[in-house]
Short mmCIF file of N, CA and C in Angstrom, two decimals:
data_model
loop_
_atom_site.label_atom_id
_atom_site.label_comp_id
_atom_site.label_asym_id
_atom_site.label_seq_id
_atom_site.Cartn_x
_atom_site.Cartn_y
_atom_site.Cartn_z
N UNK A 11 -1.50 11.33 -14.73
CA UNK A 11 -0.89 9.98 -13.91
C UNK A 11 -1.52 10.47 -12.35
N UNK A 12 -1.82 9.19 -11.69
CA UNK A 12 -2.34 9.32 -10.39
C UNK A 12 -1.23 8.76 -9.35
N UNK A 13 -1.11 9.40 -8.21
CA UNK A 13 -0.28 8.75 -7.21
C UNK A 13 -1.05 8.47 -6.09
N UNK A 14 -0.76 7.41 -5.57
CA UNK A 14 -1.90 6.96 -4.32
C UNK A 14 -0.68 6.85 -3.16
N UNK A 15 -1.11 7.24 -1.83
CA UNK A 15 -0.52 7.17 -0.73
C UNK A 15 -1.54 6.45 0.41
N UNK A 16 -1.00 5.21 0.67
CA UNK A 16 -1.70 4.30 1.57
C UNK A 16 -1.10 4.76 2.92
N UNK A 17 -1.60 5.25 3.86
CA UNK A 17 -0.97 5.69 4.98
C UNK A 17 -1.27 4.83 6.35
N UNK A 18 -0.33 4.57 6.95
CA UNK A 18 -0.52 3.87 8.27
C UNK A 18 0.20 4.43 9.42
N UNK A 19 -0.60 4.56 10.49
CA UNK A 19 0.07 4.98 11.70
C UNK A 19 0.00 3.67 12.64
N UNK A 20 1.06 3.18 12.83
CA UNK A 20 1.34 2.00 13.49
C UNK A 20 1.59 1.83 15.04
N UNK A 21 1.32 0.70 15.51
CA UNK A 21 1.74 0.85 16.79
C UNK A 21 3.19 0.75 17.08
N UNK A 22 3.75 1.38 18.22
CA UNK A 22 5.10 1.56 18.39
C UNK A 22 5.98 0.13 18.23
N UNK A 23 6.90 0.45 17.54
CA UNK A 23 7.89 -0.86 17.26
C UNK A 23 7.36 -1.53 15.97
N UNK A 24 6.36 -1.17 15.25
CA UNK A 24 5.84 -1.82 14.01
C UNK A 24 6.17 -1.41 12.95
N UNK A 25 6.48 -0.15 12.89
CA UNK A 25 6.44 0.49 11.57
C UNK A 25 7.52 0.09 10.67
N UNK A 26 8.75 -0.32 10.97
CA UNK A 26 9.71 -0.86 10.25
C UNK A 26 9.37 -2.34 9.72
N UNK A 27 8.65 -3.04 10.67
CA UNK A 27 8.15 -4.38 10.22
C UNK A 27 7.06 -4.29 8.98
N UNK A 28 6.01 -3.44 9.26
CA UNK A 28 4.97 -3.21 8.21
C UNK A 28 5.58 -2.90 6.91
N UNK A 29 6.58 -1.82 7.03
CA UNK A 29 7.44 -1.20 5.67
C UNK A 29 8.04 -2.35 5.13
N UNK A 30 8.51 -3.40 5.62
CA UNK A 30 9.34 -4.54 5.12
C UNK A 30 8.39 -5.37 4.68
N UNK A 31 7.15 -5.58 5.19
CA UNK A 31 6.25 -6.58 4.74
C UNK A 31 5.81 -5.97 3.54
N UNK A 32 5.45 -4.74 3.47
CA UNK A 32 4.71 -4.35 2.17
C UNK A 32 5.81 -4.23 1.01
N UNK A 33 7.18 -3.94 1.39
CA UNK A 33 8.00 -3.97 0.30
C UNK A 33 8.15 -5.41 -0.25
N UNK A 34 8.17 -6.40 0.48
CA UNK A 34 8.05 -7.82 -0.09
C UNK A 34 6.82 -8.18 -0.78
N UNK A 35 5.74 -8.06 -0.09
CA UNK A 35 4.53 -8.40 -0.65
C UNK A 35 4.21 -7.52 -2.05
N UNK A 36 4.67 -6.52 -2.28
CA UNK A 36 4.28 -5.67 -3.32
C UNK A 36 5.54 -5.78 -4.39
N UNK A 37 6.53 -6.44 -4.22
CA UNK A 37 7.59 -6.63 -4.94
C UNK A 37 7.45 -6.80 -6.59
N UNK A 38 6.32 -7.65 -6.69
CA UNK A 38 6.15 -8.04 -8.37
C UNK A 38 4.80 -7.16 -8.81
N UNK A 39 4.38 -6.11 -7.90
CA UNK A 39 3.31 -5.19 -8.46
C UNK A 39 3.87 -4.27 -9.21
N UNK A 40 3.38 -3.87 -10.50
CA UNK A 40 4.01 -2.93 -11.27
C UNK A 40 3.56 -1.47 -11.05
N UNK A 41 2.63 -1.44 -10.31
CA UNK A 41 2.06 -0.03 -9.82
C UNK A 41 2.81 0.60 -8.64
N UNK A 42 3.37 -0.61 -7.86
CA UNK A 42 4.13 -0.10 -6.60
C UNK A 42 5.37 0.64 -6.87
N UNK A 43 5.48 1.83 -6.10
CA UNK A 43 6.88 2.52 -6.41
C UNK A 43 7.62 2.47 -5.32
N UNK A 44 7.19 2.79 -3.95
CA UNK A 44 8.16 2.81 -2.89
C UNK A 44 7.20 2.84 -1.55
N UNK A 45 7.96 2.50 -0.37
CA UNK A 45 7.31 2.29 0.92
C UNK A 45 8.38 3.42 1.60
N UNK A 46 7.75 4.65 2.61
CA UNK A 46 8.39 5.31 3.18
C UNK A 46 8.05 5.39 4.74
N UNK A 47 8.98 5.74 5.43
CA UNK A 47 8.65 5.85 7.01
C UNK A 47 9.00 7.38 7.22
N UNK A 48 8.33 7.67 8.33
CA UNK A 48 8.87 8.91 8.93
C UNK A 48 9.76 9.33 9.47
N UNK A 49 10.59 10.47 9.24
CA UNK A 49 11.78 10.89 9.77
C UNK A 49 11.39 12.22 10.56
N UNK A 50 10.42 12.77 10.25
CA UNK A 50 9.68 13.80 11.15
C UNK A 50 8.00 13.89 11.10
N UNK A 51 7.54 14.68 12.10
CA UNK A 51 6.15 14.66 11.92
C UNK A 51 5.52 13.60 12.86
N UNK A 52 4.61 13.06 12.62
CA UNK A 52 3.70 12.02 13.49
C UNK A 52 4.79 10.67 13.45
N UNK A 53 4.87 10.21 14.53
CA UNK A 53 5.72 8.83 14.62
C UNK A 53 5.15 7.67 14.11
N UNK A 54 5.69 6.61 13.86
CA UNK A 54 5.34 5.27 13.58
C UNK A 54 4.56 5.33 12.11
N UNK A 55 4.72 6.23 11.24
CA UNK A 55 4.25 6.30 9.89
C UNK A 55 4.88 5.59 8.72
N UNK A 56 3.99 4.95 8.16
CA UNK A 56 4.38 4.24 6.75
C UNK A 56 3.40 4.56 5.68
N UNK A 57 4.05 4.79 4.84
CA UNK A 57 3.32 5.22 3.37
C UNK A 57 3.73 4.37 2.34
N UNK A 58 2.70 3.66 1.86
CA UNK A 58 2.89 2.76 0.56
C UNK A 58 2.48 3.64 -0.54
N UNK A 59 3.66 3.85 -1.62
CA UNK A 59 3.19 4.55 -2.77
C UNK A 59 3.07 3.83 -3.94
N UNK A 60 1.92 4.24 -4.67
CA UNK A 60 1.76 3.49 -6.04
C UNK A 60 1.22 4.36 -7.02
N UNK A 61 1.50 4.00 -8.33
CA UNK A 61 1.31 4.99 -9.32
C UNK A 61 0.55 4.27 -10.54
N UNK A 62 -0.73 5.13 -10.97
CA UNK A 62 -1.41 4.56 -12.06
C UNK A 62 -1.59 5.55 -13.06
N UNK A 63 -2.16 5.26 -14.25
CA UNK A 63 -2.24 6.35 -15.49
C UNK A 63 -3.51 7.00 -15.15
N UNK A 64 -4.43 6.32 -14.52
CA UNK A 64 -5.67 7.10 -14.29
C UNK A 64 -6.45 6.57 -13.01
N UNK A 65 -7.50 7.02 -12.57
CA UNK A 65 -8.36 6.60 -11.72
C UNK A 65 -9.14 5.48 -12.20
N UNK A 66 -9.33 5.22 -13.34
CA UNK A 66 -9.73 4.01 -13.98
C UNK A 66 -8.91 2.74 -13.56
N UNK A 67 -7.55 3.26 -14.00
CA UNK A 67 -6.59 2.16 -13.77
C UNK A 67 -6.50 1.66 -12.32
N UNK A 68 -6.49 2.59 -11.54
CA UNK A 68 -6.62 2.25 -10.06
C UNK A 68 -7.63 1.33 -9.74
N UNK A 69 -8.84 1.72 -10.06
CA UNK A 69 -9.96 1.02 -9.82
C UNK A 69 -9.99 -0.35 -10.50
N UNK A 70 -9.42 -0.48 -11.67
CA UNK A 70 -9.31 -1.72 -12.50
C UNK A 70 -8.21 -2.79 -11.65
N UNK A 71 -7.20 -2.05 -10.89
CA UNK A 71 -6.14 -3.00 -10.17
C UNK A 71 -6.84 -3.65 -9.08
N UNK A 72 -7.87 -3.13 -8.35
CA UNK A 72 -8.54 -3.92 -7.53
C UNK A 72 -9.38 -4.95 -7.87
N UNK A 73 -10.02 -4.66 -9.24
CA UNK A 73 -10.83 -5.62 -9.75
C UNK A 73 -10.03 -6.62 -10.19
N UNK A 74 -8.93 -6.65 -10.73
CA UNK A 74 -7.92 -7.52 -11.19
C UNK A 74 -7.59 -8.44 -10.05
N UNK A 75 -7.29 -7.95 -8.80
CA UNK A 75 -6.89 -8.48 -7.88
C UNK A 75 -7.65 -9.72 -7.52
N UNK A 76 -9.17 -9.52 -7.70
CA UNK A 76 -10.21 -10.52 -7.32
C UNK A 76 -10.11 -11.75 -8.36
N UNK A 77 -9.56 -11.26 -9.51
CA UNK A 77 -9.84 -12.24 -10.67
C UNK A 77 -8.98 -13.26 -10.68
N UNK A 78 -7.76 -13.43 -9.87
CA UNK A 78 -6.95 -14.51 -9.59
C UNK A 78 -6.85 -14.95 -8.39
N UNK A 79 -7.68 -16.04 -7.83
CA UNK A 79 -7.96 -16.42 -6.71
C UNK A 79 -6.69 -17.07 -5.97
N UNK A 80 -5.87 -17.61 -6.74
CA UNK A 80 -4.60 -18.25 -6.13
C UNK A 80 -3.62 -17.23 -5.70
N UNK A 81 -3.57 -15.98 -6.51
CA UNK A 81 -2.64 -15.08 -6.25
C UNK A 81 -3.25 -14.02 -5.15
N UNK A 82 -4.70 -14.22 -4.91
CA UNK A 82 -5.39 -13.21 -3.87
C UNK A 82 -5.03 -14.26 -2.59
N UNK A 83 -4.96 -15.47 -2.52
CA UNK A 83 -4.95 -16.28 -1.49
C UNK A 83 -3.53 -16.22 -0.99
N UNK A 84 -2.41 -16.29 -1.82
CA UNK A 84 -0.95 -15.96 -1.50
C UNK A 84 -0.83 -14.83 -0.75
N UNK A 85 -1.50 -13.66 -1.55
CA UNK A 85 -1.26 -12.30 -0.60
C UNK A 85 -2.07 -12.28 0.72
N UNK A 86 -3.14 -12.80 0.88
CA UNK A 86 -3.76 -12.81 2.16
C UNK A 86 -2.75 -13.75 3.25
N UNK A 87 -2.32 -14.80 2.82
CA UNK A 87 -1.55 -15.36 3.61
C UNK A 87 0.00 -14.78 4.13
N UNK A 88 0.52 -14.20 3.13
CA UNK A 88 1.60 -13.14 3.43
C UNK A 88 1.29 -12.07 4.48
N UNK A 89 -0.17 -11.65 4.02
CA UNK A 89 -0.43 -10.32 4.96
C UNK A 89 -1.08 -10.49 6.16
N UNK A 90 -1.28 -12.10 6.49
CA UNK A 90 -1.87 -12.39 7.81
C UNK A 90 -1.10 -11.55 8.86
N UNK A 91 -2.21 -10.94 9.79
CA UNK A 91 -1.80 -10.43 11.00
C UNK A 91 -1.44 -9.12 10.81
N UNK A 92 -1.49 -8.57 9.41
CA UNK A 92 -0.97 -7.02 9.44
C UNK A 92 -1.75 -5.99 10.02
N UNK A 93 -2.95 -6.34 10.24
CA UNK A 93 -3.77 -5.32 10.98
C UNK A 93 -3.54 -5.21 12.24
N UNK A 94 -2.76 -5.97 12.90
CA UNK A 94 -2.48 -5.91 14.28
C UNK A 94 -1.14 -5.02 14.28
N UNK A 95 -0.66 -4.54 13.57
CA UNK A 95 0.69 -3.83 13.42
C UNK A 95 0.18 -2.14 13.17
N UNK A 96 -1.01 -1.93 13.01
CA UNK A 96 -1.18 -0.42 12.84
C UNK A 96 -2.52 -0.16 13.52
N UNK A 97 -2.54 1.31 14.09
CA UNK A 97 -3.72 1.67 14.84
C UNK A 97 -4.86 2.31 13.69
N UNK A 98 -4.37 3.13 12.65
CA UNK A 98 -5.25 3.55 11.98
C UNK A 98 -4.45 3.81 10.58
N UNK A 99 -5.51 4.20 9.53
CA UNK A 99 -4.80 4.41 8.26
C UNK A 99 -5.70 5.21 7.40
N UNK A 100 -5.32 5.75 6.07
CA UNK A 100 -6.04 6.67 5.33
C UNK A 100 -5.53 6.38 3.95
N UNK A 101 -6.21 6.83 2.82
CA UNK A 101 -5.52 7.03 1.57
C UNK A 101 -5.67 8.42 1.14
N UNK A 102 -4.55 8.97 0.36
CA UNK A 102 -4.73 10.04 -0.37
C UNK A 102 -4.23 9.79 -1.89
N UNK A 103 -5.38 10.38 -2.71
CA UNK A 103 -5.18 10.14 -3.99
C UNK A 103 -4.78 11.48 -4.85
N UNK A 104 -3.40 11.50 -5.56
CA UNK A 104 -3.07 12.90 -6.09
C UNK A 104 -3.12 12.78 -7.54
N UNK A 105 -3.30 13.86 -8.20
CA UNK A 105 -3.28 13.97 -9.87
C UNK A 105 -1.62 14.64 -9.90
N UNK A 106 -0.89 14.11 -10.67
CA UNK A 106 0.35 14.63 -11.06
C UNK A 106 0.26 15.45 -12.37
N UNK A 107 0.60 16.82 -12.25
CA UNK A 107 0.36 17.80 -13.46
C UNK A 107 1.80 17.77 -14.07
#
């Protein structure tokens, strides 16, 4: 099993807004697990957690997103302006033992 953390360092005042947006947009995504916000450490951090059976499944999920233009368009509309909420981001991929 693979766990993916998409990590965003938000502009001040935007972490809870971005977390809420991710939670709303990803509600029907089977791989989506949780959205987490910081309680200690670096401020304004939002982590979106997803789970896949393998790296192949992770890669396929990106391919599948592009196969349904209507779904992709709806997601783009919902996510409009989200890049203005954060300063930087990264992705961490873990293998679960």
